[in-house]
């Protein structure tokens, strides 16, 4: 993120806090940054320690500086189809689809995972682009059958190489949001790439797929924040 800021000419500041920083201290820092007119955007690297309430942290960031797009205000704008900061990973995925000339309008999109960071905002954003959306989660029955109906399958499970070709219909587009690092420092996703790729019309790799688009949309939000 720092390198991306440098690359496009954004001045970034990092606050690397000790591991025993209290919730009160973190919230006070965020309030100072909210009130600093030289700061246009604020993001907190999640996850925070267990003793800090992440919702309190997100709620403390001024909506006009919420470049991650996580605040209730930003989420509300997304759900209403109003202009606001978009959650970076879902926004990056939609931008990737559009720039790859992959049609969204009228397509069936299955999203595997219902997190507040990817799954839920992804569903709203695809709905805003006129897709028909299904979300699957840990209580979903007939998971393989549902996934095999997807024109666009977006996988954000957090389970290494969970999705095989048995989950994918021929010619589908597969977006792999997962990222896992093994003991040899090798990265892989939620999709078993070599098994699934021959059955897809398009598939994102890990690394080098969704990750760079997330950073790109974060930079976009930072530029937008200057104009607010």
XYZ file of C-alpha atoms in Angstrom, residues 19-226:
208
model
C 1.044 -4.788 20.465
C -0.317 -3.698 23.843
C -1.940 -0.497 22.561
C -5.314 -0.095 24.263
C -8.608 0.416 22.470
C -8.849 3.879 24.027
C -5.423 4.863 22.685
C -6.283 3.664 19.185
C -9.617 5.483 19.128
C -7.958 8.680 20.377
C -5.412 8.472 17.551
C -8.200 8.044 15.014
C -10.015 11.086 16.402
C -6.839 13.152 16.039
C -6.519 12.038 12.429
C -10.202 12.813 11.815
C -9.569 16.384 12.979
C -6.333 16.816 11.008
C -7.161 18.714 7.805
C -3.915 17.525 6.194
C -5.188 13.914 6.328
C -7.638 12.974 3.565
C -7.977 9.234 4.151
C -7.642 6.833 7.083
C -7.408 3.072 7.131
C -6.718 0.622 9.934
C -5.013 -2.626 9.006
C -7.387 -5.380 10.123
C -7.628 -7.636 12.029
C -7.050 -5.766 15.290
C -6.195 -7.611 18.539
C -9.047 -9.552 20.154
C -9.451 -7.050 22.999
C -10.238 -4.218 20.554
C -13.738 -3.981 19.063
C -13.280 -3.666 15.274
C -16.735 -2.112 14.866
C -15.814 0.678 17.291
C -12.659 1.284 15.298
C -14.513 1.435 11.983
C -17.255 3.652 13.439
C -14.683 6.118 14.771
C -13.226 6.865 11.337
C -14.887 9.887 9.738
C -17.098 8.782 6.807
C -15.373 11.394 4.621
C -12.005 9.684 5.286
C -13.165 6.045 5.185
C -11.083 4.986 2.168
C -11.540 1.279 3.026
C -15.308 1.665 2.555
C -16.117 -0.219 5.771
C -18.080 2.381 7.764
C -21.858 2.050 8.241
C -22.266 5.201 6.144
C -20.267 3.725 3.255
C -22.122 0.405 3.522
C -25.452 2.250 3.529
C -24.509 4.194 0.399
C -23.530 0.946 -1.323
C -26.789 -0.785 -0.400
C -28.824 2.195 -1.600
C -26.840 2.506 -4.811
C -25.666 5.984 -3.822
C -22.213 7.476 -4.404
C -19.728 6.735 -1.625
C -16.513 4.900 -0.873
C -16.760 1.324 -2.145
C -15.185 -1.585 -0.300
C -11.921 -2.051 -2.191
C -11.899 -5.779 -2.951
C -15.476 -5.971 -4.310
C -14.940 -2.749 -6.273
C -11.706 -4.138 -7.690
C -13.449 -7.336 -8.778
C -16.193 -5.442 -10.609
C -13.608 -3.218 -12.285
C -11.635 -6.299 -13.324
C -14.744 -7.904 -14.830
C -15.661 -4.761 -16.749
C -12.149 -4.169 -18.078
C -12.039 -7.804 -19.174
C -15.298 -7.300 -21.121
C -17.092 -9.862 -18.969
C -20.810 -9.130 -18.888
C -22.423 -8.781 -15.454
C -25.917 -7.607 -16.395
C -28.369 -10.517 -16.197
C -25.736 -13.066 -15.195
C -26.064 -15.410 -12.214
C -23.346 -14.626 -9.689
C -22.698 -17.024 -6.807
C -20.630 -15.603 -3.954
C -19.073 -18.150 -1.623
C -18.717 -16.412 1.746
C -20.706 -13.761 3.612
C -18.044 -11.657 5.354
C -18.564 -7.939 5.911
C -15.336 -7.219 4.022
C -16.003 -9.194 0.823
C -19.144 -11.347 0.659
C -21.881 -8.919 1.675
C -20.584 -5.804 -0.115
C -19.780 -7.956 -3.150
C -23.413 -9.059 -3.300
C -24.672 -5.473 -3.109
C -22.272 -4.284 -5.788
C -23.186 -7.103 -8.174
C -26.884 -6.372 -7.582
C -26.204 -2.722 -8.398
C -24.740 -3.968 -11.685
C -27.901 -6.004 -12.429
C -26.569 -9.487 -11.705
C -28.782 -12.120 -10.093
C -26.968 -12.940 -6.867
C -26.804 -15.998 -4.611
C -24.695 -16.043 -1.435
C -23.526 -19.345 0.037
C -22.152 -19.879 3.534
C -21.353 -22.549 6.106
C -25.027 -23.553 6.486
C -25.786 -23.741 2.755
C -27.123 -27.078 1.551
C -26.393 -28.545 -1.887
C -23.357 -26.276 -2.183
C -21.838 -27.900 -5.266
C -25.131 -27.866 -7.128
C -25.666 -24.161 -6.400
C -22.131 -23.217 -7.411
C -22.466 -25.114 -10.678
C -25.298 -22.778 -11.714
C -23.021 -19.725 -11.550
C -21.998 -17.748 -14.604
C -19.656 -15.858 -12.274
C -18.342 -17.665 -9.187
C -16.653 -15.463 -6.570
C -14.836 -17.450 -3.894
C -14.063 -15.766 -0.556
C -14.083 -18.645 1.920
C -10.701 -18.477 3.604
C -10.224 -22.223 2.996
C -7.173 -23.217 1.003
C -7.915 -24.802 -2.400
C -11.451 -25.740 -1.326
C -13.096 -25.225 -4.705
C -12.411 -27.919 -7.299
C -13.775 -28.427 -10.805
C -16.785 -30.193 -9.248
C -18.065 -26.752 -8.163
C -17.703 -25.039 -11.530
C -19.831 -25.239 -14.663
C -18.130 -25.250 -18.043
C -17.342 -21.763 -19.271
C -17.901 -20.007 -15.947
C -15.839 -17.052 -14.745
C -14.078 -17.789 -11.435
C -12.747 -15.072 -9.121
C -10.498 -16.320 -6.316
C -10.319 -13.893 -3.383
C -8.529 -16.252 -0.977
C -4.847 -16.036 -0.155
C -2.849 -18.575 1.842
C 0.879 -18.888 2.468
C 2.482 -22.293 3.120
C 5.640 -23.182 5.047
C 7.716 -22.578 1.892
C 6.240 -19.089 1.473
C 4.254 -20.199 -1.585
C 0.900 -18.479 -2.091
C -2.333 -20.183 -3.094
C -6.025 -19.317 -3.082
C -9.387 -20.796 -2.165
C -9.560 -22.417 -5.621
C -7.541 -25.434 -6.770
C -6.297 -23.496 -9.776
C -4.818 -26.211 -11.997
C -7.939 -28.355 -11.596
C -10.451 -25.564 -12.185
C -8.752 -23.441 -14.868
C -9.371 -25.799 -17.833
C -13.126 -25.545 -17.244
C -13.340 -21.727 -17.072
C -13.680 -18.996 -19.630
C -11.672 -16.815 -17.221
C -10.082 -17.280 -13.789
C -7.972 -15.078 -11.520
C -4.638 -16.435 -10.282
C -3.204 -16.204 -6.774
C -1.050 -14.187 -6.478
C -1.530 -11.486 -9.078
C -5.308 -11.547 -9.497
C -7.645 -9.825 -7.052
C -4.890 -8.437 -4.789
C -3.545 -5.792 -7.181
C -7.096 -4.691 -8.007
C -7.833 -4.203 -4.297
C -4.803 -1.906 -4.011
C -5.798 -0.048 -7.178
C -9.275 0.675 -5.814
C -7.813 1.791 -2.484
C -5.731 4.329 -4.409
C -8.862 5.385 -6.298
C -10.686 5.961 -3.010
C -7.741 7.989 -1.687
C -7.888 10.284 -4.711
C -11.669 10.584 -4.317
C -11.196 11.538 -0.652
C -9.124 14.573 -1.641
